[in-house]
Short mmCIF file of C-alpha atoms and ligand atoms in Angstrom, two decimals:
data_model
loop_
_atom_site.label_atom_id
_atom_site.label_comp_id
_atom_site.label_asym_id
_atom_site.label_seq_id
_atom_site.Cartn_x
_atom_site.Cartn_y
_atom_site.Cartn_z
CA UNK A 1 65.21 -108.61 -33.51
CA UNK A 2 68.65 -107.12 -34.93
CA UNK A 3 71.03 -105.33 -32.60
CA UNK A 4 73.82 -103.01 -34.18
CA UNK A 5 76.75 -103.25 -31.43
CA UNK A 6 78.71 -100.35 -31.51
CA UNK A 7 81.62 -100.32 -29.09
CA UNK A 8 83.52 -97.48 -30.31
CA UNK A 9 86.32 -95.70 -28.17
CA UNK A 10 88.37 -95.76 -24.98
CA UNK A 11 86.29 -97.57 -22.39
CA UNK A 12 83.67 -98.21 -25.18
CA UNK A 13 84.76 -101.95 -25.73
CA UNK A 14 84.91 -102.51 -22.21
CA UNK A 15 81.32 -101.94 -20.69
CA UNK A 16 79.82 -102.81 -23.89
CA UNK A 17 81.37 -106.06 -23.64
CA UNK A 18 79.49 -106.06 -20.29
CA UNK A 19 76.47 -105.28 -21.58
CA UNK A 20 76.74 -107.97 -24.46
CA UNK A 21 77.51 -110.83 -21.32
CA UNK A 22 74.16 -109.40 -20.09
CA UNK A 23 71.82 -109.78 -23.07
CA UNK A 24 73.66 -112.93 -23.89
CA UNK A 25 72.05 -114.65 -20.63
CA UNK A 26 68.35 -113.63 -21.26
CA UNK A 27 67.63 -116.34 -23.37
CA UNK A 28 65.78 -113.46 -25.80
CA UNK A 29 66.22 -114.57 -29.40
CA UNK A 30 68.08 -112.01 -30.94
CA UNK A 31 70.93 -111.31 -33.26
CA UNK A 32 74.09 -108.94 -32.61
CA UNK A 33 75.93 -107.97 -35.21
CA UNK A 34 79.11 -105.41 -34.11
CA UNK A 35 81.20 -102.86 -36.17
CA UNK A 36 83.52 -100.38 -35.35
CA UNK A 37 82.51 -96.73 -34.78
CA UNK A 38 84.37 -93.25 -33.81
CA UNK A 39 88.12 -93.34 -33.78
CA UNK A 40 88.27 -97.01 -34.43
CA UNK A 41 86.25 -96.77 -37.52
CA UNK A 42 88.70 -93.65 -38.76
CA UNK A 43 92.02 -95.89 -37.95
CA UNK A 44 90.75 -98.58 -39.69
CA UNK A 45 88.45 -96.92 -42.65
CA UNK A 46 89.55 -92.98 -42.60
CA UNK A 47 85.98 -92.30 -41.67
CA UNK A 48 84.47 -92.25 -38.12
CA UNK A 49 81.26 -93.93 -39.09
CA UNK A 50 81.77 -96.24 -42.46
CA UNK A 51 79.31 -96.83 -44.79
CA UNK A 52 79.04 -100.05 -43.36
CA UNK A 53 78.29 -99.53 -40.36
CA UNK A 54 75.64 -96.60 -41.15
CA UNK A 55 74.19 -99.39 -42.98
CA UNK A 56 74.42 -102.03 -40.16
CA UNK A 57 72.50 -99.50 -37.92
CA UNK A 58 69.81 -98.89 -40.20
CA UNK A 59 69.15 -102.42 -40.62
CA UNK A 60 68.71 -103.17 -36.70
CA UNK A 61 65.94 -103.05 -34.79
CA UNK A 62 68.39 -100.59 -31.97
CA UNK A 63 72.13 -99.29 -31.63
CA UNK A 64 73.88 -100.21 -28.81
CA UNK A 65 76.29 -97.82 -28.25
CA UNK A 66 79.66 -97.35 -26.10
CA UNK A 67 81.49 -94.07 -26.54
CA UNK A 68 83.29 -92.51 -28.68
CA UNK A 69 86.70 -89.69 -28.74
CA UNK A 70 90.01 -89.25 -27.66
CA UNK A 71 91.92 -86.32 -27.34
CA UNK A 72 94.58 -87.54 -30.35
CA UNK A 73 91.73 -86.44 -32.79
CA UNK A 74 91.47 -83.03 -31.67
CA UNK A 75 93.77 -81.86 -34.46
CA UNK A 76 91.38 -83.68 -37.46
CA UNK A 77 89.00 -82.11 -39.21
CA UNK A 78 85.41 -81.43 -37.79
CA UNK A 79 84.19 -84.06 -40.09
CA UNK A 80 86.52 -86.75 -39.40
CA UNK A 81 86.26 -86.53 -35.54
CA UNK A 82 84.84 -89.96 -33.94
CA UNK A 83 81.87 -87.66 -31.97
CA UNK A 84 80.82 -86.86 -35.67
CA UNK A 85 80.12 -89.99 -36.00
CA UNK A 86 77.27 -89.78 -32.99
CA UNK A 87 75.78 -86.94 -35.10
CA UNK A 88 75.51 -88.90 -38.14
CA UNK A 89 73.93 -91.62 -36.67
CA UNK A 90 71.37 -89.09 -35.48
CA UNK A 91 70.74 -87.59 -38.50
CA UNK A 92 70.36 -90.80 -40.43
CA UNK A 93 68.24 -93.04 -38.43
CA UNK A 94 66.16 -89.55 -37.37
CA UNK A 95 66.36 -89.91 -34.05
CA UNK A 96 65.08 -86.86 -32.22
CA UNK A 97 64.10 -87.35 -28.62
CA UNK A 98 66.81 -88.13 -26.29
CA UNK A 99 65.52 -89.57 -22.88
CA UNK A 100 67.71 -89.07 -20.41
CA UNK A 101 66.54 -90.79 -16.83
CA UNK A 102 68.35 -89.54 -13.51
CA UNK A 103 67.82 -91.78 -10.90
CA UNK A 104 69.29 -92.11 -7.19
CA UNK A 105 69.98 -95.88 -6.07
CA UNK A 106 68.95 -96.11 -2.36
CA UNK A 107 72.70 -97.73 -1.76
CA UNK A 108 74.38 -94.64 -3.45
CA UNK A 109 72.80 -92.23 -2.09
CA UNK A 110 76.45 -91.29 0.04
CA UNK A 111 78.39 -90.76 -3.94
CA UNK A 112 76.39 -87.49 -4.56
CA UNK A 113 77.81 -84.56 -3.80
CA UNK A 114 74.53 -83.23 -2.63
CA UNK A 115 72.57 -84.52 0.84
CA UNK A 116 71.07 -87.46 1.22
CA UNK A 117 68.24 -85.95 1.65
CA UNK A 118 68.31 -83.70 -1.09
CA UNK A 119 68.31 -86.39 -3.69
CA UNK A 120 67.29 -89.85 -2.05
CA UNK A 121 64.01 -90.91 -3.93
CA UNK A 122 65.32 -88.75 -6.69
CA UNK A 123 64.10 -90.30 -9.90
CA UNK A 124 63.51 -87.66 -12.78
CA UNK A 125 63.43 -87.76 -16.66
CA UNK A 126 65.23 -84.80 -18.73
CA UNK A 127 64.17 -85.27 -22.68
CA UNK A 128 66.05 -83.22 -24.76
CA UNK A 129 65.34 -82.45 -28.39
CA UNK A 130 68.20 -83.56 -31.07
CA UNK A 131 67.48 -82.58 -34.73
CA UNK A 132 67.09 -78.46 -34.10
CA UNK A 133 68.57 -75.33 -32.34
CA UNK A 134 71.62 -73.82 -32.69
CA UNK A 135 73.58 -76.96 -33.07
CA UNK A 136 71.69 -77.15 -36.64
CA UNK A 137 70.35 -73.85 -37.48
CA UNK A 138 71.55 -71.90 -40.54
CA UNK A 139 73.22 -69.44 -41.72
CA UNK A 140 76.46 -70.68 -39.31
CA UNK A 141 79.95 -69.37 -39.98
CA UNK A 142 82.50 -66.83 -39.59
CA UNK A 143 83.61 -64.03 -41.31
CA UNK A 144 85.98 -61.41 -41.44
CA UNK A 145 84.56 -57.32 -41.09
CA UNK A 146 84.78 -57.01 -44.93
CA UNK A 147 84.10 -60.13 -47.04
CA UNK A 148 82.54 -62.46 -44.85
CA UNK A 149 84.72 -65.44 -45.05
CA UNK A 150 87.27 -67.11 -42.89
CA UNK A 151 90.21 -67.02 -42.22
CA UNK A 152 91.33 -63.56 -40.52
CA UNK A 153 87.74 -63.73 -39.32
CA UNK A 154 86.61 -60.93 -36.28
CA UNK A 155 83.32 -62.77 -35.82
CA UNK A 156 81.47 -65.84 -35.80
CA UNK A 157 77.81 -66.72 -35.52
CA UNK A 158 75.57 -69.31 -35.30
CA UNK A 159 71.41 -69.48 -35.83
CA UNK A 160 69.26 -70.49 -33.43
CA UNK A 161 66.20 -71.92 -34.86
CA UNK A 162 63.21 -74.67 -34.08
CA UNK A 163 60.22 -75.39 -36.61
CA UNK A 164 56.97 -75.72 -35.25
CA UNK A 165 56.65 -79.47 -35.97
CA UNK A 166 59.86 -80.17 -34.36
CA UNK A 167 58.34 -78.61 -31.15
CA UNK A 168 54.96 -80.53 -31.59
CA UNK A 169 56.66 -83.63 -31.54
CA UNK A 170 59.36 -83.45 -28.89
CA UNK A 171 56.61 -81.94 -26.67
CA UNK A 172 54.19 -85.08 -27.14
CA UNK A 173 57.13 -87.12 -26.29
CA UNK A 174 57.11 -85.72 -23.20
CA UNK A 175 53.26 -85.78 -22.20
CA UNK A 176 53.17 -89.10 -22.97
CA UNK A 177 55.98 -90.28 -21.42
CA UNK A 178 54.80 -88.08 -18.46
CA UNK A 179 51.71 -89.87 -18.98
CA UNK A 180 53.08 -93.65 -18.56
CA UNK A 181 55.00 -92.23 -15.48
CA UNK A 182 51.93 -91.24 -14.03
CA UNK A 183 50.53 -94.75 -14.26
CA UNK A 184 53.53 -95.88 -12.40
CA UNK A 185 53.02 -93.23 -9.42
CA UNK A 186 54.85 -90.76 -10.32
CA UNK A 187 53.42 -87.46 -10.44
CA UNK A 188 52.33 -86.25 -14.12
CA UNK A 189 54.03 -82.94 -14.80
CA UNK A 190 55.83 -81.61 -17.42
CA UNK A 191 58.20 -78.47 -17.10
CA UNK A 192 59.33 -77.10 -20.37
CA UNK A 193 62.48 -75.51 -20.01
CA UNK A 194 63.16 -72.35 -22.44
CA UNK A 195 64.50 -68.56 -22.27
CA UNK A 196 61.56 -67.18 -23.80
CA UNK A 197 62.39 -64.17 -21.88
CA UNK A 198 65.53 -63.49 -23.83
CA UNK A 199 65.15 -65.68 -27.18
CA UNK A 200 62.16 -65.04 -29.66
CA UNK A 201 62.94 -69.13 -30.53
CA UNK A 202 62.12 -69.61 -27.01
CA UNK A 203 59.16 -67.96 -26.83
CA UNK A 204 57.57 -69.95 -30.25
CA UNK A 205 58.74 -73.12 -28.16
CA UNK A 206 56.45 -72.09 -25.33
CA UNK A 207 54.10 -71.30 -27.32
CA UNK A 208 53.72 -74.30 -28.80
CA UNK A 209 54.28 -76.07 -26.33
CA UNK A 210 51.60 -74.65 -24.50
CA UNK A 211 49.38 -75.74 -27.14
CA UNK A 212 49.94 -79.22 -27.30
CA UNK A 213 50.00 -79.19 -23.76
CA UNK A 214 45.94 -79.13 -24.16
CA UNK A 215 45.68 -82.30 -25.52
CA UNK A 216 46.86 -83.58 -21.84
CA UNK A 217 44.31 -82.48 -19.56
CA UNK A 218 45.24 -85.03 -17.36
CA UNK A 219 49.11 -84.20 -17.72
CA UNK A 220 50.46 -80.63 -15.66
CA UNK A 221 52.68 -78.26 -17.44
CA UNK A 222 54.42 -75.52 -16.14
CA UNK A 223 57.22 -73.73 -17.51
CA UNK A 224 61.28 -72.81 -16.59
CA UNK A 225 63.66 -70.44 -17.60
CA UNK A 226 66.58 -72.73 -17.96
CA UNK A 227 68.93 -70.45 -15.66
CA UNK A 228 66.25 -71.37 -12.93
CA UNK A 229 65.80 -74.48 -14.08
CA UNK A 230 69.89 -75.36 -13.69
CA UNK A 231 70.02 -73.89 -10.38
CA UNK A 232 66.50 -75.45 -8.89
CA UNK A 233 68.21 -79.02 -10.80
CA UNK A 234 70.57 -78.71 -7.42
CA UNK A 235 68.29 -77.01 -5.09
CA UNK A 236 65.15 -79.05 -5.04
CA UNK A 237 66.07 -81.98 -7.89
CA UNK A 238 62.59 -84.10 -6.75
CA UNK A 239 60.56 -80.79 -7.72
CA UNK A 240 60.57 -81.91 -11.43
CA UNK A 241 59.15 -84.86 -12.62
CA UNK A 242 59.76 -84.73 -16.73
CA UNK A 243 61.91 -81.90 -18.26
CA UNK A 244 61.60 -81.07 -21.83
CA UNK A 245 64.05 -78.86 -23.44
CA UNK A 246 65.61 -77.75 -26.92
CA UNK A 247 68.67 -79.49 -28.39
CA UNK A 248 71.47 -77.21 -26.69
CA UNK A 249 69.73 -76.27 -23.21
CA UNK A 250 69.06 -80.15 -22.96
CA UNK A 251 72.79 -80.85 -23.05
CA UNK A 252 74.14 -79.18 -20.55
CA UNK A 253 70.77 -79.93 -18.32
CA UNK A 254 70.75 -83.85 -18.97
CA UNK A 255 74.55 -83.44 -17.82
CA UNK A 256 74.02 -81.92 -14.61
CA UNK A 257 71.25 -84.24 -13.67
CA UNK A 258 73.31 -87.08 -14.19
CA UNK A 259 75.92 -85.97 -11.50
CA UNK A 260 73.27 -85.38 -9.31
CA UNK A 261 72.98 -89.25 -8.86
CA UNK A 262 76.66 -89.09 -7.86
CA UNK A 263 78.05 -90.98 -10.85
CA UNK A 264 78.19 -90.53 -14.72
CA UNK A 265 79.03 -93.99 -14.93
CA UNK A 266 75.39 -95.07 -13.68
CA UNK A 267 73.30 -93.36 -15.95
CA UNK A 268 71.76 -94.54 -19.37
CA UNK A 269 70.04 -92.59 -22.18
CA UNK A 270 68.34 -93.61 -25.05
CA UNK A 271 67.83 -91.67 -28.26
CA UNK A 272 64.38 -92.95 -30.69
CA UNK A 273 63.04 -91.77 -33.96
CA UNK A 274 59.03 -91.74 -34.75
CA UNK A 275 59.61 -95.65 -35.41
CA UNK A 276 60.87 -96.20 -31.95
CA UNK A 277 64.19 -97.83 -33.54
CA UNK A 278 66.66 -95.68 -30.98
CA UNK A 279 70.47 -95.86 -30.18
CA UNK A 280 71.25 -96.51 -26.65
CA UNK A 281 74.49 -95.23 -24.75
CA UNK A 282 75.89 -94.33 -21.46
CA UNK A 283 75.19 -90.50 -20.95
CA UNK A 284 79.44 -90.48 -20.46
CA UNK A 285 82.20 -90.44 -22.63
CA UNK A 286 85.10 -92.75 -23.97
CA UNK A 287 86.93 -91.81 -20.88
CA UNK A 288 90.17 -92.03 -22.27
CA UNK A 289 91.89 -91.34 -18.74
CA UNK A 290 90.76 -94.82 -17.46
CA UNK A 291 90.77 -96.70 -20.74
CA UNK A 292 92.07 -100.06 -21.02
CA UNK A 293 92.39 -100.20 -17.06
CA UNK A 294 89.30 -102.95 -16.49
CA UNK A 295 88.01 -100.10 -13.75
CA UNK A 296 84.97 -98.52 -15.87
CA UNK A 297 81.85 -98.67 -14.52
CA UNK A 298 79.77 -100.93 -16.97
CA UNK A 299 76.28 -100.59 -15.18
CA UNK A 300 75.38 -96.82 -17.39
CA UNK A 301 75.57 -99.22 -20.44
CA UNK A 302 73.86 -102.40 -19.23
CA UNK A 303 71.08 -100.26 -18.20
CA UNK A 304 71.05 -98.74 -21.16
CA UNK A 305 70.67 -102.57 -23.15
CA UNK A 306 67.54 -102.50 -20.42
CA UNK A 307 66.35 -99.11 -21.77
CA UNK A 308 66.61 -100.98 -25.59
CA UNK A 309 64.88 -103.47 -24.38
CA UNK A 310 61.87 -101.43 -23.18
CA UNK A 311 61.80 -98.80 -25.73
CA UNK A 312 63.12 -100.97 -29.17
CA UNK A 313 62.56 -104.26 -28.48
CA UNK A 314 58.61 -104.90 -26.55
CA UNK A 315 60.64 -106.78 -23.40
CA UNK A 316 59.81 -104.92 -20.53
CA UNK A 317 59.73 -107.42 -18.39
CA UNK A 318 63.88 -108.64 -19.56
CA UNK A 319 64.21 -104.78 -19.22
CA UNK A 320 62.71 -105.11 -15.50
CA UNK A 321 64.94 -107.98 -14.82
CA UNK A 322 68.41 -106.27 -15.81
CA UNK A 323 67.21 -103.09 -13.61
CA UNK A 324 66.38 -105.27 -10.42
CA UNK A 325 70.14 -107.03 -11.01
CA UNK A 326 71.52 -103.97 -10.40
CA UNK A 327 69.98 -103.00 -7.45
CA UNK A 328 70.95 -106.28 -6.50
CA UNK A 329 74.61 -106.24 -6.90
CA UNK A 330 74.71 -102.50 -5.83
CA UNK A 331 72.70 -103.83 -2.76
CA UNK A 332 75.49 -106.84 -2.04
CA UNK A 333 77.94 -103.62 -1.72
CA UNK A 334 79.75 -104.16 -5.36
CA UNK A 335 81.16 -101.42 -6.52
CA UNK A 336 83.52 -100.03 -9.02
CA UNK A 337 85.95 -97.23 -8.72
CA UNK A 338 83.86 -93.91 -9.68
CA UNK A 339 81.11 -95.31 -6.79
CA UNK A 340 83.22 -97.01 -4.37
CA UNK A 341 83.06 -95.40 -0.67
CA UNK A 342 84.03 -96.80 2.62
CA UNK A 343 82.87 -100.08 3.38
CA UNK A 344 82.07 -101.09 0.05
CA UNK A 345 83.97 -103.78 -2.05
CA UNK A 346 85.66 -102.26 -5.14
CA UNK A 347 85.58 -104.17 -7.96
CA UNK A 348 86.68 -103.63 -11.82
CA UNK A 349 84.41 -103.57 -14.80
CA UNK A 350 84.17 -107.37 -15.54
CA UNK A 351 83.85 -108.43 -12.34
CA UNK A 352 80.71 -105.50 -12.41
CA UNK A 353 79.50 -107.47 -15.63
CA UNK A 354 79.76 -110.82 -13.93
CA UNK A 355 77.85 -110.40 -10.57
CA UNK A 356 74.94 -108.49 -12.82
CA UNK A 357 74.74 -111.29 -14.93
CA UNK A 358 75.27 -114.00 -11.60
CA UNK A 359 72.39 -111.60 -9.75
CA UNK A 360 69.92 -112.13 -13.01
CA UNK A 361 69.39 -115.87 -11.73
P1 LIG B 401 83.99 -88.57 -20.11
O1 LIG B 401 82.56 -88.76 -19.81
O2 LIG B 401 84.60 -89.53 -21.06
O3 LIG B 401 84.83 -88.58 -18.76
C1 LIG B 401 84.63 -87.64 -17.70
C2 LIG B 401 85.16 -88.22 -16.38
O4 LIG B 401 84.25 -89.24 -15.94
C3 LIG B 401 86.52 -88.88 -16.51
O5 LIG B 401 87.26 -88.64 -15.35
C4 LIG B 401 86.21 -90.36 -16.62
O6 LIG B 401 87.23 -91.20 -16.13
C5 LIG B 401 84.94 -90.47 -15.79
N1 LIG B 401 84.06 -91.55 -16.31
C6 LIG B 401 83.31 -91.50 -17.44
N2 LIG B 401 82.66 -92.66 -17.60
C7 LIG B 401 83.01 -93.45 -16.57
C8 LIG B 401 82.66 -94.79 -16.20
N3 LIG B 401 81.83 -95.55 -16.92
N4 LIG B 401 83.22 -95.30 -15.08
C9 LIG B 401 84.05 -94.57 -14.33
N5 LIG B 401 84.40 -93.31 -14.62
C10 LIG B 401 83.90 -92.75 -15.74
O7 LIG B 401 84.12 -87.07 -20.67
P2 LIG B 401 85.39 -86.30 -21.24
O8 LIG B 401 86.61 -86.71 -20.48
O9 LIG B 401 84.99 -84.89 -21.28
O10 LIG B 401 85.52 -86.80 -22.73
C11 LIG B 401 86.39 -87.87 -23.15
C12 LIG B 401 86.13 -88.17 -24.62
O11 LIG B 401 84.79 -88.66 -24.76
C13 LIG B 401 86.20 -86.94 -25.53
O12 LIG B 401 86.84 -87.31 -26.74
C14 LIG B 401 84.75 -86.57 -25.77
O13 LIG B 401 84.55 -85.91 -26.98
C15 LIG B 401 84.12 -87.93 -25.78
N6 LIG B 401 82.69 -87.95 -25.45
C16 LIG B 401 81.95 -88.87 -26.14
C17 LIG B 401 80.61 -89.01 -25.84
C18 LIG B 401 79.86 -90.07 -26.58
O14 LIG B 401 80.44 -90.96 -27.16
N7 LIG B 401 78.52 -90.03 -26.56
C19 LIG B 401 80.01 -88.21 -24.87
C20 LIG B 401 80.80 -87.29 -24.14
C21 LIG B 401 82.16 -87.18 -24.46
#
């Protein structure tokens, strides 16, 4: 088994280093190899993902990723900002479901900004699509009234657009993820998010949804306009079970659902390809506000090494073992900065890494 470690940006080096600690006491036999991604990679090689380390990641078995970005890129061109480098590694290693798990710790219940009771038991799945939509579609541009080219342009458009195969196979990720949930209690529904009552590429996407949708008998669907769908996410989040949406609609979604758990710094994602090699990162940034400060939450990424271990790697039950450290240490009232509330004892990101790896036994 061959892990690409990709650190990246900002707080990137910090919670992966976590992370690593973490794997590094499992006594799994596996290889990390680590190169330098985003901003890094562009200091060092004028390119925010190197040859080499496209290479690196197509050779492993998973990606562990930190973050990427800082605001002294903005000014760079589009293709030479680190988050391109995110999108590359995407479209290389093909990797077009992005699971996205929100789940509400008993102890930290109190960090959401929602009641208690609102979100306690709270443990949803939002899988967003990655290859298609807008983000992709083309023709894309600007132009100006006359010729149609930038500069002096007075509009700008982009194409929304989803092929039918690209639906078929994001939606099976779902039933049979909603499937395997089922099998662990949970309830066995799949709402697919869409604005087919606005966009014709919305409507296809129901359609075809609703198609493949028969092959799960045993698997509910219903479907959500994703203005409803954003506003029931606060309302009534334990109403959904597994949410399946296009690439752009799953963004801001997967986003919102991860504050509902009162913390960005808690929540892990993982992003696979038909092979089940995937690239697993905290769903936040490079947090360049709080970078370099050892006060980054590191428990988003470890749980995301849990997630690679699960989805990547066949170790469920290392993957189980990481997961029931952390409700360990959250339970002995650790916490770090972006989770810390009266009564609890703050503590910085190593010392985070530490008691996880002290809690694993
Ligand atoms: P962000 O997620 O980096 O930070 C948002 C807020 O959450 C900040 O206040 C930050 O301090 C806090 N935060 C984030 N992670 C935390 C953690 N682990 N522990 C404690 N607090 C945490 O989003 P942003 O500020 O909008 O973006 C910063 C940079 O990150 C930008 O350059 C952006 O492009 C990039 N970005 C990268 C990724 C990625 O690498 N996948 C994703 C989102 C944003």
């Amino acid at each position: 088994m061959k892990i690409a470690v990709l650190p990246g940006d900002g707080i990137g080096t910090e919670i992966v280093a976590e992370a690593v600690k973490v794997l590094n006491v499992l006594d799994l036999k596996f290889e990390m190899e680590t190169a330098l991604v985003g901003g890094a990679a562009f200091d060092a090689f004028g390119h925010p993902l190197p040859e080499a380390t496209l290479k690196l990641a197509m050779a492993s078995d998973a990606v562990l990723f930190g973050a990427v970005g800082d605001w002294k890129y903005d000014t760079l061109d589009r293709p030479l900002r680190p988050e391109q480098a995110i999108l590359g590694l995407r479209k290389h290693m093909g990797l077009f479901a992005n699971f996205r798990p929100a789940i509400c710790y008993e102890q930290l219940v109190g960090a959401s900004s929602l009641k208690p009771e609102l979100i306690s038991g709270l443990d949803i799945l939002i899988i967003r699509e990655l290859t298609g939509d807008i983000y992709f579609g083309q023709p894309r541009g600007r132009r100006t009234a006359t010729d149609g080219h930038f500069p002096g342009a007075e509009e700008a458009f982009d194409t929304m657009r989803y092929s039918k195969p690209e639906i078929e196979r994001i939606a099976h990720v779902a039933f049979q993820a909603a499937r395997k949930r089922k099998a662990a209690d949970k309830e066995g529904r799949v709402t697919s998010v869409d604005k087919a009552n606005v966009l014709e590429t919305f409507q296809f996407w129901k359609d075809v949804v609703t198609e493949v949708g028969k092959e799960y008998p045993d698997i509910a669907l219903d479907h959500m306009y994703v203005d409803n769908a954003a506003m029931q996410l606060v309302k009534e989040p334990k109403r959904f079970d597994v949410v399946v949406t296009g690439n752009m609609f799953g963004d801001i979604l997967s986003d919102e659902a991860s504050m509902l758990t009162g913390s960005i710094g808690m929540l892990p994602s993982a992003s696979l390809n038909t092979k089940n090699q995937g690239l697993y990162e905290p769903s936040h940034g490079s947090a360049p506000d709080i970078a370099g400060k050892g006060v980054a939450n590191p428990l988003a990424t470890i749980l995301s090494a849990a997630m690679m271990l699960r989805f990547s790697l066949n170790q469920p039950e290392a993957a189980q073992r990481i997961e029931a450290a952390v409700q360990k240490v959250l339970a002995q009232g650790l916490r770090t900065g972006d989770i810390w509330s009266e009564g609890t004892t703050k503590v910085g990101t190593a010392q985070m890494g530490e008691a996880v790896v002290k809690a694993l036994g």
